[in-house]
JSON list of N, CA, C and O in Angstrom, two decimals:
[
{"chain": "A", "resi": 165, "resn": "MET", "atom": "N", "xyz": [65.27, 105.99, -41.57]},
{"chain": "A", "resi": 165, "resn": "MET", "atom": "CA", "xyz": [65.76, 107.81, -41.91]},
{"chain": "A", "resi": 165, "resn": "MET", "atom": "C", "xyz": [65.60, 107.51, -43.78]},
{"chain": "A", "resi": 165, "resn": "MET", "atom": "O", "xyz": [64.72, 108.71, -44.16]},
{"chain": "A", "resi": 166, "resn": "ASP", "atom": "N", "xyz": [65.72, 106.53, -44.70]},
{"chain": "A", "resi": 166, "resn": "ASP", "atom": "CA", "xyz": [65.96, 106.56, -45.48]},
{"chain": "A", "resi": 166, "resn": "ASP", "atom": "C", "xyz": [64.65, 106.56, -46.51]},
{"chain": "A", "resi": 166, "resn": "ASP", "atom": "O", "xyz": [64.42, 107.27, -47.27]},
{"chain": "A", "resi": 167, "resn": "ARG", "atom": "N", "xyz": [63.54, 106.56, -45.85]},
{"chain": "A", "resi": 167, "resn": "ARG", "atom": "CA", "xyz": [62.20, 106.18, -45.90]},
{"chain": "A", "resi": 167, "resn": "ARG", "atom": "C", "xyz": [61.97, 107.90, -45.94]},
{"chain": "A", "resi": 167, "resn": "ARG", "atom": "O", "xyz": [60.32, 108.20, -46.12]},
{"chain": "A", "resi": 168, "resn": "ALA", "atom": "N", "xyz": [62.10, 108.44, -44.89]},
{"chain": "A", "resi": 168, "resn": "ALA", "atom": "CA", "xyz": [61.68, 110.15, -44.96]},
{"chain": "A", "resi": 168, "resn": "ALA", "atom": "C", "xyz": [61.70, 111.20, -46.17]},
{"chain": "A", "resi": 168, "resn": "ALA", "atom": "O", "xyz": [62.68, 111.15, -46.34]},
{"chain": "A", "resi": 169, "resn": "PRO", "atom": "N", "xyz": [60.43, 112.07, -46.26]},
{"chain": "A", "resi": 169, "resn": "PRO", "atom": "CA", "xyz": [60.72, 112.61, -47.17]},
{"chain": "A", "resi": 169, "resn": "PRO", "atom": "C", "xyz": [61.46, 113.34, -47.52]},
{"chain": "A", "resi": 169, "resn": "PRO", "atom": "O", "xyz": [62.15, 113.56, -46.53]},
{"chain": "A", "resi": 170, "resn": "PRO", "atom": "N", "xyz": [62.01, 113.47, -48.38]},
{"chain": "A", "resi": 170, "resn": "PRO", "atom": "CA", "xyz": [63.54, 114.67, -48.94]},
{"chain": "A", "resi": 170, "resn": "PRO", "atom": "C", "xyz": [63.20, 116.56, -48.06]},
{"chain": "A", "resi": 170, "resn": "PRO", "atom": "O", "xyz": [62.29, 117.17, -48.35]},
{"chain": "A", "resi": 171, "resn": "SER", "atom": "N", "xyz": [64.21, 116.70, -47.90]},
{"chain": "A", "resi": 171, "resn": "SER", "atom": "CA", "xyz": [64.36, 118.23, -47.00]},
{"chain": "A", "resi": 171, "resn": "SER", "atom": "C", "xyz": [65.59, 118.36, -47.73]},
{"chain": "A", "resi": 171, "resn": "SER", "atom": "O", "xyz": [66.03, 117.83, -47.53]},
{"chain": "A", "resi": 172, "resn": "THR", "atom": "N", "xyz": [65.51, 119.66, -47.34]},
{"chain": "A", "resi": 172, "resn": "THR", "atom": "CA", "xyz": [67.04, 120.06, -47.94]},
{"chain": "A", "resi": 172, "resn": "THR", "atom": "C", "xyz": [67.44, 119.87, -46.52]},
{"chain": "A", "resi": 172, "resn": "THR", "atom": "O", "xyz": [69.04, 120.10, -46.05]},
{"chain": "A", "resi": 173, "resn": "ARG", "atom": "N", "xyz": [66.92, 119.61, -45.01]},
{"chain": "A", "resi": 173, "resn": "ARG", "atom": "CA", "xyz": [68.01, 119.15, -43.89]},
{"chain": "A", "resi": 173, "resn": "ARG", "atom": "C", "xyz": [67.25, 118.53, -43.80]},
{"chain": "A", "resi": 173, "resn": "ARG", "atom": "O", "xyz": [65.96, 118.81, -42.75]},
{"chain": "A", "resi": 174, "resn": "ARG", "atom": "N", "xyz": [67.54, 117.40, -42.50]},
{"chain": "A", "resi": 174, "resn": "ARG", "atom": "CA", "xyz": [66.87, 116.14, -41.69]},
{"chain": "A", "resi": 174, "resn": "ARG", "atom": "C", "xyz": [67.13, 116.12, -40.19]},
{"chain": "A", "resi": 174, "resn": "ARG", "atom": "O", "xyz": [68.46, 115.78, -40.37]},
{"chain": "A", "resi": 175, "resn": "GLU", "atom": "N", "xyz": [66.72, 116.43, -39.25]},
{"chain": "A", "resi": 175, "resn": "GLU", "atom": "CA", "xyz": [67.14, 115.90, -37.91]},
{"chain": "A", "resi": 175, "resn": "GLU", "atom": "C", "xyz": [66.65, 114.79, -37.37]},
{"chain": "A", "resi": 175, "resn": "GLU", "atom": "O", "xyz": [65.14, 114.60, -37.47]},
{"chain": "A", "resi": 176, "resn": "TYR", "atom": "N", "xyz": [67.37, 114.22, -36.34]},
{"chain": "A", "resi": 176, "resn": "TYR", "atom": "CA", "xyz": [66.91, 112.79, -35.91]},
{"chain": "A", "resi": 176, "resn": "TYR", "atom": "C", "xyz": [67.26, 112.89, -34.44]},
{"chain": "A", "resi": 176, "resn": "TYR", "atom": "O", "xyz": [68.54, 113.03, -34.21]},
{"chain": "A", "resi": 177, "resn": "THR", "atom": "N", "xyz": [66.84, 112.62, -33.49]},
{"chain": "A", "resi": 177, "resn": "THR", "atom": "CA", "xyz": [66.85, 111.94, -31.95]},
{"chain": "A", "resi": 177, "resn": "THR", "atom": "C", "xyz": [66.63, 111.29, -31.36]},
{"chain": "A", "resi": 177, "resn": "THR", "atom": "O", "xyz": [65.77, 111.03, -31.95]},
{"chain": "A", "resi": 178, "resn": "TYR", "atom": "N", "xyz": [67.09, 110.78, -30.48]},
{"chain": "A", "resi": 178, "resn": "TYR", "atom": "CA", "xyz": [66.52, 109.37, -29.76]},
{"chain": "A", "resi": 178, "resn": "TYR", "atom": "C", "xyz": [67.37, 108.95, -28.36]},
{"chain": "A", "resi": 178, "resn": "TYR", "atom": "O", "xyz": [69.04, 109.57, -28.28]},
{"chain": "A", "resi": 179, "resn": "GLU", "atom": "N", "xyz": [66.22, 109.13, -27.39]},
{"chain": "A", "resi": 179, "resn": "GLU", "atom": "CA", "xyz": [67.49, 109.08, -26.02]},
{"chain": "A", "resi": 179, "resn": "GLU", "atom": "C", "xyz": [66.30, 107.28, -25.69]},
{"chain": "A", "resi": 179, "resn": "GLU", "atom": "O", "xyz": [65.48, 107.43, -25.88]},
{"chain": "A", "resi": 180, "resn": "ASP", "atom": "N", "xyz": [67.44, 106.73, -25.66]},
{"chain": "A", "resi": 180, "resn": "ASP", "atom": "CA", "xyz": [67.52, 105.08, -25.06]},
{"chain": "A", "resi": 180, "resn": "ASP", "atom": "C", "xyz": [67.30, 105.55, -23.30]},
{"chain": "A", "resi": 180, "resn": "ASP", "atom": "O", "xyz": [67.79, 105.97, -22.90]},
{"chain": "A", "resi": 181, "resn": "GLU", "atom": "N", "xyz": [65.93, 104.88, -23.00]},
{"chain": "A", "resi": 181, "resn": "GLU", "atom": "CA", "xyz": [65.69, 105.69, -21.35]},
{"chain": "A", "resi": 181, "resn": "GLU", "atom": "C", "xyz": [66.22, 104.57, -20.72]},
{"chain": "A", "resi": 181, "resn": "GLU", "atom": "O", "xyz": [66.59, 104.55, -19.54]},
{"chain": "A", "resi": 182, "resn": "SER", "atom": "N", "xyz": [66.40, 103.06, -20.86]},
{"chain": "A", "resi": 182, "resn": "SER", "atom": "CA", "xyz": [67.21, 101.94, -20.34]},
{"chain": "A", "resi": 182, "resn": "SER", "atom": "C", "xyz": [68.34, 102.58, -20.57]},
{"chain": "A", "resi": 182, "resn": "SER", "atom": "O", "xyz": [69.37, 101.65, -19.15]},
{"chain": "A", "resi": 183, "resn": "THR", "atom": "N", "xyz": [69.45, 102.81, -20.95]},
{"chain": "A", "resi": 183, "resn": "THR", "atom": "CA", "xyz": [71.02, 103.48, -20.64]},
{"chain": "A", "resi": 183, "resn": "THR", "atom": "C", "xyz": [71.09, 104.66, -20.89]},
{"chain": "A", "resi": 183, "resn": "THR", "atom": "O", "xyz": [72.40, 105.30, -20.29]},
{"chain": "A", "resi": 184, "resn": "TYR", "atom": "N", "xyz": [70.17, 106.18, -20.61]},
{"chain": "A", "resi": 184, "resn": "TYR", "atom": "CA", "xyz": [70.56, 107.32, -21.56]},
{"chain": "A", "resi": 184, "resn": "TYR", "atom": "C", "xyz": [71.27, 107.61, -22.02]},
{"chain": "A", "resi": 184, "resn": "TYR", "atom": "O", "xyz": [71.20, 108.74, -21.90]},
{"chain": "A", "resi": 185, "resn": "ALA", "atom": "N", "xyz": [70.98, 107.44, -22.83]},
{"chain": "A", "resi": 185, "resn": "ALA", "atom": "CA", "xyz": [71.71, 107.09, -24.03]},
{"chain": "A", "resi": 185, "resn": "ALA", "atom": "C", "xyz": [71.60, 108.37, -24.89]},
{"chain": "A", "resi": 185, "resn": "ALA", "atom": "O", "xyz": [70.71, 108.19, -25.14]},
{"chain": "A", "resi": 186, "resn": "GLU", "atom": "N", "xyz": [72.33, 109.11, -26.28]},
{"chain": "A", "resi": 186, "resn": "GLU", "atom": "CA", "xyz": [71.38, 110.77, -26.65]},
{"chain": "A", "resi": 186, "resn": "GLU", "atom": "C", "xyz": [72.08, 110.07, -27.59]},
{"chain": "A", "resi": 186, "resn": "GLU", "atom": "O", "xyz": [73.73, 110.51, -28.32]},
{"chain": "A", "resi": 187, "resn": "TYR", "atom": "N", "xyz": [71.27, 109.86, -28.85]},
{"chain": "A", "resi": 187, "resn": "TYR", "atom": "CA", "xyz": [71.76, 110.67, -30.44]},
{"chain": "A", "resi": 187, "resn": "TYR", "atom": "C", "xyz": [70.90, 111.92, -31.23]},
{"chain": "A", "resi": 187, "resn": "TYR", "atom": "O", "xyz": [69.75, 111.52, -30.68]},
{"chain": "A", "resi": 188, "resn": "TYR", "atom": "N", "xyz": [71.77, 112.19, -32.14]},
{"chain": "A", "resi": 188, "resn": "TYR", "atom": "CA", "xyz": [71.44, 113.26, -32.22]},
{"chain": "A", "resi": 188, "resn": "TYR", "atom": "C", "xyz": [72.13, 112.20, -33.83]},
{"chain": "A", "resi": 188, "resn": "TYR", "atom": "O", "xyz": [73.58, 113.20, -34.34]},
{"chain": "A", "resi": 189, "resn": "ILE", "atom": "N", "xyz": [70.68, 112.83, -35.18]},
{"chain": "A", "resi": 189, "resn": "ILE", "atom": "CA", "xyz": [71.52, 112.77, -36.72]},
{"chain": "A", "resi": 189, "resn": "ILE", "atom": "C", "xyz": [71.27, 113.71, -37.83]},
{"chain": "A", "resi": 189, "resn": "ILE", "atom": "O", "xyz": [69.98, 113.92, -37.35]},
{"chain": "A", "resi": 190, "resn": "GLN", "atom": "N", "xyz": [71.88, 114.62, -37.57]},
{"chain": "A", "resi": 190, "resn": "GLN", "atom": "CA", "xyz": [71.62, 115.59, -39.45]},
{"chain": "A", "resi": 190, "resn": "GLN", "atom": "C", "xyz": [71.81, 114.83, -40.18]},
{"chain": "A", "resi": 190, "resn": "GLN", "atom": "O", "xyz": [73.57, 114.65, -40.99]},
{"chain": "A", "resi": 191, "resn": "VAL", "atom": "N", "xyz": [70.65, 114.80, -41.20]},
{"chain": "A", "resi": 191, "resn": "VAL", "atom": "CA", "xyz": [71.45, 114.68, -42.92]},
{"chain": "A", "resi": 191, "resn": "VAL", "atom": "C", "xyz": [71.70, 115.84, -43.21]},
{"chain": "A", "resi": 191, "resn": "VAL", "atom": "O", "xyz": [70.30, 116.58, -43.66]},
{"chain": "A", "resi": 192, "resn": "HIS", "atom": "N", "xyz": [72.35, 116.79, -43.82]},
{"chain": "A", "resi": 192, "resn": "HIS", "atom": "CA", "xyz": [72.56, 117.64, -44.62]},
{"chain": "A", "resi": 192, "resn": "HIS", "atom": "C", "xyz": [72.15, 117.16, -45.88]},
{"chain": "A", "resi": 192, "resn": "HIS", "atom": "O", "xyz": [72.23, 116.67, -46.49]},
{"chain": "A", "resi": 193, "resn": "GLU", "atom": "N", "xyz": [72.02, 118.63, -47.08]},
{"chain": "A", "resi": 193, "resn": "GLU", "atom": "CA", "xyz": [71.43, 118.65, -47.94]},
{"chain": "A", "resi": 193, "resn": "GLU", "atom": "C", "xyz": [72.32, 117.62, -49.06]},
{"chain": "A", "resi": 193, "resn": "GLU", "atom": "O", "xyz": [71.53, 117.23, -49.92]},
{"chain": "A", "resi": 194, "resn": "ASP", "atom": "N", "xyz": [73.65, 117.85, -48.96]},
{"chain": "A", "resi": 194, "resn": "ASP", "atom": "CA", "xyz": [74.73, 117.19, -49.84]},
{"chain": "A", "resi": 194, "resn": "ASP", "atom": "C", "xyz": [74.94, 115.14, -49.93]},
{"chain": "A", "resi": 194, "resn": "ASP", "atom": "O", "xyz": [75.48, 115.03, -50.30]},
{"chain": "A", "resi": 195, "resn": "GLY", "atom": "N", "xyz": [74.34, 114.92, -48.56]},
{"chain": "A", "resi": 195, "resn": "GLY", "atom": "CA", "xyz": [74.11, 113.84, -48.58]},
{"chain": "A", "resi": 195, "resn": "GLY", "atom": "C", "xyz": [74.99, 113.00, -46.30]},
{"chain": "A", "resi": 195, "resn": "GLY", "atom": "O", "xyz": [75.20, 112.35, -46.42]},
{"chain": "A", "resi": 196, "resn": "LEU", "atom": "N", "xyz": [75.52, 114.72, -46.50]},
{"chain": "A", "resi": 196, "resn": "LEU", "atom": "CA", "xyz": [76.66, 113.97, -45.54]},
{"chain": "A", "resi": 196, "resn": "LEU", "atom": "C", "xyz": [76.41, 113.93, -44.20]},
{"chain": "A", "resi": 196, "resn": "LEU", "atom": "O", "xyz": [74.54, 114.54, -44.35]},
{"chain": "A", "resi": 197, "resn": "THR", "atom": "N", "xyz": [76.55, 113.23, -42.99]},
{"chain": "A", "resi": 197, "resn": "THR", "atom": "CA", "xyz": [75.66, 113.56, -42.32]},
{"chain": "A", "resi": 197, "resn": "THR", "atom": "C", "xyz": [76.41, 114.01, -40.79]},
{"chain": "A", "resi": 197, "resn": "THR", "atom": "O", "xyz": [77.58, 113.89, -40.51]},
{"chain": "A", "resi": 198, "resn": "THR", "atom": "N", "xyz": [75.54, 114.24, -40.32]},
{"chain": "A", "resi": 198, "resn": "THR", "atom": "CA", "xyz": [76.65, 114.60, -38.49]},
{"chain": "A", "resi": 198, "resn": "THR", "atom": "C", "xyz": [75.93, 113.99, -37.98]},
{"chain": "A", "resi": 198, "resn": "THR", "atom": "O", "xyz": [74.69, 114.04, -37.49]},
{"chain": "A", "resi": 199, "resn": "VAL", "atom": "N", "xyz": [76.47, 113.21, -36.50]},
{"chain": "A", "resi": 199, "resn": "VAL", "atom": "CA", "xyz": [75.98, 112.57, -35.95]},
{"chain": "A", "resi": 199, "resn": "VAL", "atom": "C", "xyz": [76.87, 112.27, -34.41]},
{"chain": "A", "resi": 199, "resn": "VAL", "atom": "O", "xyz": [78.41, 112.69, -33.57]},
{"chain": "A", "resi": 200, "resn": "ALA", "atom": "N", "xyz": [75.59, 112.74, -33.02]},
{"chain": "A", "resi": 200, "resn": "ALA", "atom": "CA", "xyz": [76.56, 113.40, -32.05]},
{"chain": "A", "resi": 200, "resn": "ALA", "atom": "C", "xyz": [75.61, 112.06, -31.02]},
{"chain": "A", "resi": 200, "resn": "ALA", "atom": "O", "xyz": [74.42, 111.71, -30.95]},
{"chain": "A", "resi": 201, "resn": "ILE", "atom": "N", "xyz": [76.81, 111.44, -30.23]},
{"chain": "A", "resi": 201, "resn": "ILE", "atom": "CA", "xyz": [76.52, 110.36, -29.00]},
{"chain": "A", "resi": 201, "resn": "ILE", "atom": "C", "xyz": [76.66, 111.31, -27.80]},
{"chain": "A", "resi": 201, "resn": "ILE", "atom": "O", "xyz": [77.97, 111.56, -27.67]},
{"chain": "A", "resi": 202, "resn": "SER", "atom": "N", "xyz": [75.88, 111.06, -26.73]},
{"chain": "A", "resi": 202, "resn": "SER", "atom": "CA", "xyz": [76.46, 111.45, -25.58]},
{"chain": "A", "resi": 202, "resn": "SER", "atom": "C", "xyz": [76.18, 110.53, -24.32]},
{"chain": "A", "resi": 202, "resn": "SER", "atom": "O", "xyz": [74.50, 109.28, -25.32]},
{"chain": "A", "resi": 203, "resn": "HIS", "atom": "N", "xyz": [76.34, 109.84, -23.38]},
{"chain": "A", "resi": 203, "resn": "HIS", "atom": "CA", "xyz": [76.02, 109.97, -22.46]},
{"chain": "A", "resi": 203, "resn": "HIS", "atom": "C", "xyz": [75.77, 107.59, -22.86]},
{"chain": "A", "resi": 203, "resn": "HIS", "atom": "O", "xyz": [75.33, 107.69, -22.55]},
{"chain": "A", "resi": 204, "resn": "VAL", "atom": "N", "xyz": [77.14, 107.47, -23.11]},
{"chain": "A", "resi": 204, "resn": "VAL", "atom": "CA", "xyz": [77.28, 106.40, -23.45]},
{"chain": "A", "resi": 204, "resn": "VAL", "atom": "C", "xyz": [78.33, 105.72, -23.10]},
{"chain": "A", "resi": 204, "resn": "VAL", "atom": "O", "xyz": [78.79, 105.87, -22.84]},
{"chain": "A", "resi": 205, "resn": "LYS", "atom": "N", "xyz": [78.55, 105.13, -22.67]},
{"chain": "A", "resi": 205, "resn": "LYS", "atom": "CA", "xyz": [79.23, 104.06, -21.62]},
{"chain": "A", "resi": 205, "resn": "LYS", "atom": "C", "xyz": [80.68, 103.10, -22.90]},
{"chain": "A", "resi": 205, "resn": "LYS", "atom": "O", "xyz": [80.31, 103.01, -24.12]},
{"chain": "A", "resi": 206, "resn": "ILE", "atom": "N", "xyz": [81.65, 103.20, -22.21]},
{"chain": "A", "resi": 206, "resn": "ILE", "atom": "CA", "xyz": [82.37, 102.89, -23.12]},
{"chain": "A", "resi": 206, "resn": "ILE", "atom": "C", "xyz": [82.74, 101.55, -23.96]},
{"chain": "A", "resi": 206, "resn": "ILE", "atom": "O", "xyz": [83.06, 102.04, -25.41]},
{"chain": "A", "resi": 207, "resn": "GLU", "atom": "N", "xyz": [82.35, 100.24, -23.36]},
{"chain": "A", "resi": 207, "resn": "GLU", "atom": "CA", "xyz": [81.70, 99.16, -24.12]},
{"chain": "A", "resi": 207, "resn": "GLU", "atom": "C", "xyz": [81.20, 98.91, -25.73]},
{"chain": "A", "resi": 207, "resn": "GLU", "atom": "O", "xyz": [80.80, 99.07, -26.06]},
{"chain": "A", "resi": 208, "resn": "ASP", "atom": "N", "xyz": [79.56, 100.33, -25.34]},
{"chain": "A", "resi": 208, "resn": "ASP", "atom": "CA", "xyz": [78.62, 100.76, -26.13]},
{"chain": "A", "resi": 208, "resn": "ASP", "atom": "C", "xyz": [79.19, 101.33, -26.92]},
{"chain": "A", "resi": 208, "resn": "ASP", "atom": "O", "xyz": [78.98, 101.09, -28.16]},
{"chain": "A", "resi": 209, "resn": "ILE", "atom": "N", "xyz": [80.41, 102.64, -27.11]},
{"chain": "A", "resi": 209, "resn": "ILE", "atom": "CA", "xyz": [80.82, 103.52, -27.91]},
{"chain": "A", "resi": 209, "resn": "ILE", "atom": "C", "xyz": [81.67, 102.97, -28.58]},
{"chain": "A", "resi": 209, "resn": "ILE", "atom": "O", "xyz": [81.88, 102.53, -30.02]},
{"chain": "A", "resi": 210, "resn": "VAL", "atom": "N", "xyz": [82.38, 101.49, -28.09]},
{"chain": "A", "resi": 210, "resn": "VAL", "atom": "CA", "xyz": [83.65, 100.48, -29.26]},
{"chain": "A", "resi": 210, "resn": "VAL", "atom": "C", "xyz": [82.77, 99.97, -30.04]},
{"chain": "A", "resi": 210, "resn": "VAL", "atom": "O", "xyz": [82.68, 100.08, -30.78]},
{"chain": "A", "resi": 211, "resn": "THR", "atom": "N", "xyz": [81.43, 99.76, -29.78]},
{"chain": "A", "resi": 211, "resn": "THR", "atom": "CA", "xyz": [80.53, 98.84, -31.02]},
{"chain": "A", "resi": 211, "resn": "THR", "atom": "C", "xyz": [79.89, 99.76, -31.47]},
{"chain": "A", "resi": 211, "resn": "THR", "atom": "O", "xyz": [80.04, 99.05, -33.00]},
{"chain": "A", "resi": 212, "resn": "ILE", "atom": "N", "xyz": [79.63, 101.12, -31.39]},
{"chain": "A", "resi": 212, "resn": "ILE", "atom": "CA", "xyz": [79.02, 101.59, -32.36]},
{"chain": "A", "resi": 212, "resn": "ILE", "atom": "C", "xyz": [80.10, 102.05, -33.59]},
{"chain": "A", "resi": 212, "resn": "ILE", "atom": "O", "xyz": [79.64, 102.18, -34.58]},
{"chain": "A", "resi": 213, "resn": "LEU", "atom": "N", "xyz": [81.39, 102.55, -33.07]},
{"chain": "A", "resi": 213, "resn": "LEU", "atom": "CA", "xyz": [82.35, 102.80, -33.94]},
{"chain": "A", "resi": 213, "resn": "LEU", "atom": "C", "xyz": [83.39, 102.21, -34.74]},
{"chain": "A", "resi": 213, "resn": "LEU", "atom": "O", "xyz": [83.59, 102.05, -35.35]},
{"chain": "A", "resi": 214, "resn": "ASP", "atom": "N", "xyz": [82.73, 100.42, -33.79]},
{"chain": "A", "resi": 214, "resn": "ASP", "atom": "CA", "xyz": [82.72, 99.30, -34.47]},
{"chain": "A", "resi": 214, "resn": "ASP", "atom": "C", "xyz": [82.41, 99.44, -36.47]},
{"chain": "A", "resi": 214, "resn": "ASP", "atom": "O", "xyz": [82.72, 98.97, -37.49]},
{"chain": "A", "resi": 215, "resn": "GLY", "atom": "N", "xyz": [80.57, 99.55, -36.42]},
{"chain": "A", "resi": 215, "resn": "GLY", "atom": "CA", "xyz": [79.69, 99.20, -36.88]},
{"chain": "A", "resi": 215, "resn": "GLY", "atom": "C", "xyz": [80.04, 100.47, -37.70]},
{"chain": "A", "resi": 215, "resn": "GLY", "atom": "O", "xyz": [80.36, 100.22, -38.86]},
{"chain": "A", "resi": 216, "resn": "LEU", "atom": "N", "xyz": [80.19, 101.76, -37.31]},
{"chain": "A", "resi": 216, "resn": "LEU", "atom": "CA", "xyz": [80.58, 102.93, -38.10]},
{"chain": "A", "resi": 216, "resn": "LEU", "atom": "C", "xyz": [81.96, 102.28, -39.47]},
{"chain": "A", "resi": 216, "resn": "LEU", "atom": "O", "xyz": [82.04, 102.67, -40.48]},
{"chain": "A", "resi": 217, "resn": "GLU", "atom": "N", "xyz": [82.71, 102.20, -38.28]},
{"chain": "A", "resi": 217, "resn": "GLU", "atom": "CA", "xyz": [84.22, 101.24, -39.08]},
{"chain": "A", "resi": 217, "resn": "GLU", "atom": "C", "xyz": [83.86, 101.23, -40.53]},
{"chain": "A", "resi": 217, "resn": "GLU", "atom": "O", "xyz": [84.11, 100.53, -41.62]},
{"chain": "A", "resi": 218, "resn": "GLN", "atom": "N", "xyz": [83.29, 99.17, -40.24]},
{"chain": "A", "resi": 218, "resn": "GLN", "atom": "CA", "xyz": [83.07, 98.21, -40.83]},
{"chain": "A", "resi": 218, "resn": "GLN", "atom": "C", "xyz": [81.70, 98.78, -41.98]},
{"chain": "A", "resi": 218, "resn": "GLN", "atom": "O", "xyz": [82.54, 98.10, -42.95]},
{"chain": "A", "resi": 219, "resn": "ALA", "atom": "N", "xyz": [81.06, 99.99, -41.52]},
{"chain": "A", "resi": 219, "resn": "ALA", "atom": "CA", "xyz": [79.93, 100.89, -42.93]},
{"chain": "A", "resi": 219, "resn": "ALA", "atom": "C", "xyz": [80.92, 101.52, -43.90]},
{"chain": "A", "resi": 219, "resn": "ALA", "atom": "O", "xyz": [80.61, 101.23, -44.72]},
{"chain": "A", "resi": 220, "resn": "LEU", "atom": "N", "xyz": [82.50, 101.93, -43.29]},
{"chain": "A", "resi": 220, "resn": "LEU", "atom": "CA", "xyz": [82.76, 102.97, -44.26]},
{"chain": "A", "resi": 220, "resn": "LEU", "atom": "C", "xyz": [83.61, 101.78, -44.93]},
{"chain": "A", "resi": 220, "resn": "LEU", "atom": "O", "xyz": [83.45, 102.60, -46.29]},
{"chain": "A", "resi": 221, "resn": "ALA", "atom": "N", "xyz": [83.89, 101.11, -44.26]},
{"chain": "A", "resi": 221, "resn": "ALA", "atom": "CA", "xyz": [84.88, 100.55, -45.71]},
{"chain": "A", "resi": 221, "resn": "ALA", "atom": "C", "xyz": [83.90, 99.20, -46.81]},
{"chain": "A", "resi": 221, "resn": "ALA", "atom": "O", "xyz": [84.81, 99.66, -47.28]},
{"chain": "A", "resi": 222, "resn": "GLU", "atom": "N", "xyz": [83.14, 99.08, -46.47]},
{"chain": "A", "resi": 222, "resn": "GLU", "atom": "CA", "xyz": [81.95, 98.64, -47.58]},
{"chain": "A", "resi": 222, "resn": "GLU", "atom": "C", "xyz": [81.16, 99.67, -48.41]},
{"chain": "A", "resi": 222, "resn": "GLU", "atom": "O", "xyz": [81.87, 99.28, -49.22]},
{"chain": "A", "resi": 223, "resn": "HIS", "atom": "N", "xyz": [81.33, 100.61, -47.49]},
{"chain": "A", "resi": 223, "resn": "HIS", "atom": "CA", "xyz": [81.02, 101.71, -48.96]},
{"chain": "A", "resi": 223, "resn": "HIS", "atom": "C", "xyz": [82.01, 102.31, -50.13]},
{"chain": "A", "resi": 223, "resn": "HIS", "atom": "O", "xyz": [82.47, 102.42, -51.04]},
{"chain": "A", "resi": 224, "resn": "ARG", "atom": "N", "xyz": [83.31, 101.92, -49.04]},
{"chain": "A", "resi": 224, "resn": "ARG", "atom": "CA", "xyz": [84.39, 102.23, -50.39]},
{"chain": "A", "resi": 224, "resn": "ARG", "atom": "C", "xyz": [85.08, 101.29, -50.66]},
{"chain": "A", "resi": 224, "resn": "ARG", "atom": "O", "xyz": [85.09, 101.54, -52.01]},
{"chain": "A", "resi": 225, "resn": "THR", "atom": "N", "xyz": [84.18, 99.68, -50.39]},
{"chain": "A", "resi": 225, "resn": "THR", "atom": "CA", "xyz": [84.63, 99.02, -52.05]},
{"chain": "A", "resi": 225, "resn": "THR", "atom": "C", "xyz": [83.68, 99.11, -53.12]},
{"chain": "A", "resi": 225, "resn": "THR", "atom": "O", "xyz": [83.66, 98.35, -53.13]},
{"chain": "A", "resi": 226, "resn": "ALA", "atom": "N", "xyz": [82.55, 99.20, -52.92]},
{"chain": "A", "resi": 226, "resn": "ALA", "atom": "CA", "xyz": [81.25, 99.34, -53.14]},
{"chain": "A", "resi": 226, "resn": "ALA", "atom": "C", "xyz": [81.70, 100.15, -53.78]},
{"chain": "A", "resi": 226, "resn": "ALA", "atom": "O", "xyz": [81.67, 101.18, -54.58]}
]
């Protein structure tokens, strides 16, 4: 996503055909991001949320 051309609003969608999970990411002009995740198994969402929590912790200490 960081290689995408700059614009005021960037949107990305991804559908995982093997798990039927759907991901929607919207990067706003101010740099904040909206993430929507649908149709994900509990164990998969736990892994995703753990990764996001770790990334936030690293960002806060940087």
